[in-house]
Amino acid sequence: MFSLGFFVDLQISLIVLWAIYYFAIHNRVRTAVARTIILLIVPFSLAISLTKIPLQTVKEYVELPVDAPSAGVQDFPAVVSSFEGDAMQDVGVFYVIDKQGLNAQWLYAVGVVVMILWLLVGLFSIFSTILFTKIEKIFGHSVIFLRKRAAAYSFFNYIFINSSLRSSPSLRLVILHEAAHSKYCHSVDLSIMLLCRALLWFNPVVWHLTVLLKRVHEYQVDNSIVRSGASIKEYHY
């Protein structure tokens, strides 16, 4: 496990890089550039934090006589020498386990497990929908109509649309919109960011980066659809 110092360095790095992006770069560069920067913030923060060798949780030690009653609880004992005037006395060195650090690590681990399970449940839901729901080819794209409230979303090359939009005049634009997400591999971006969020669930910066990434995705798709010749008035769903 990494030390508390590593996590502190990581939090500081994330906050600094997020602040630089949000206040100096966001909405000032092309969507492709913004997308790349957002995806690199977490890896860069990890790289910065790992420039220091992470220390173990077991850090502090105290010097006790070898025959001390607590000698049975030592972790990795060693023998050192301590001076008492001109005399030298051998004593045992026993590492003291940082219980608060261990509790924090257990809390972190539980959070990671919960977040990963949540991701797996979502993936299971998507794959089960793909396997057990009729897939229709519309305008050359794989479309699945759902009765769920969500208007539309995509997962790689599959497009999921609310069944109420089947007869809607905006169906073509909805499909084009979601197909653009697939074209730009936005599902890959979100998969990476959601994994980072699962590993760093305690950091609000990572959650906000996920929101910013989704916004950039929408801007990128909107620009693509408008450049393709779609009417701005018609394209409003």
PDB file of C-alpha atoms in Angstrom, residues 1-9 53-58 101:
ATOM      1  CA  MET A   1       0.000   0.000   0.000  1.00  0.00           C
ATOM      2  CA  PHE A   2       1.082   3.560  -0.614  1.00  0.00           C
ATOM      3  CA  SER A   3       1.736   5.899   2.255  1.00  0.00           C
ATOM      4  CA  LEU A   4      -0.365   8.827   3.352  1.00  0.00           C
ATOM      5  CA  GLY A   5       2.341  11.078   1.920  1.00  0.00           C
ATOM      6  CA  PHE A   6       1.796   9.588  -1.536  1.00  0.00           C
ATOM      7  CA  PHE A   7      -1.929  10.290  -1.396  1.00  0.00           C
ATOM      8  CA  VAL A   8      -1.309  13.843  -0.183  1.00  0.00           C
ATOM      9  CA  ASP A   9       1.083  14.432  -3.102  1.00  0.00           C
ATOM     10  CA  ILE A  53       9.453   6.391  -3.521  1.00  0.00           C
ATOM     11  CA  PRO A  54       6.260   5.577  -1.609  1.00  0.00           C
ATOM     12  CA  LEU A  55       6.867   4.409   1.933  1.00  0.00           C
ATOM     13  CA  GLN A  56       5.057   1.625   3.696  1.00  0.00           C
ATOM     14  CA  THR A  57       2.390   2.138   6.309  1.00  0.00           C
ATOM     15  CA  VAL A  58       4.673   0.731   8.997  1.00  0.00           C
ATOM     16  CA  GLY A 101      -3.092   4.414   8.556  1.00  0.00           C
TER      17      GLY A 101
END
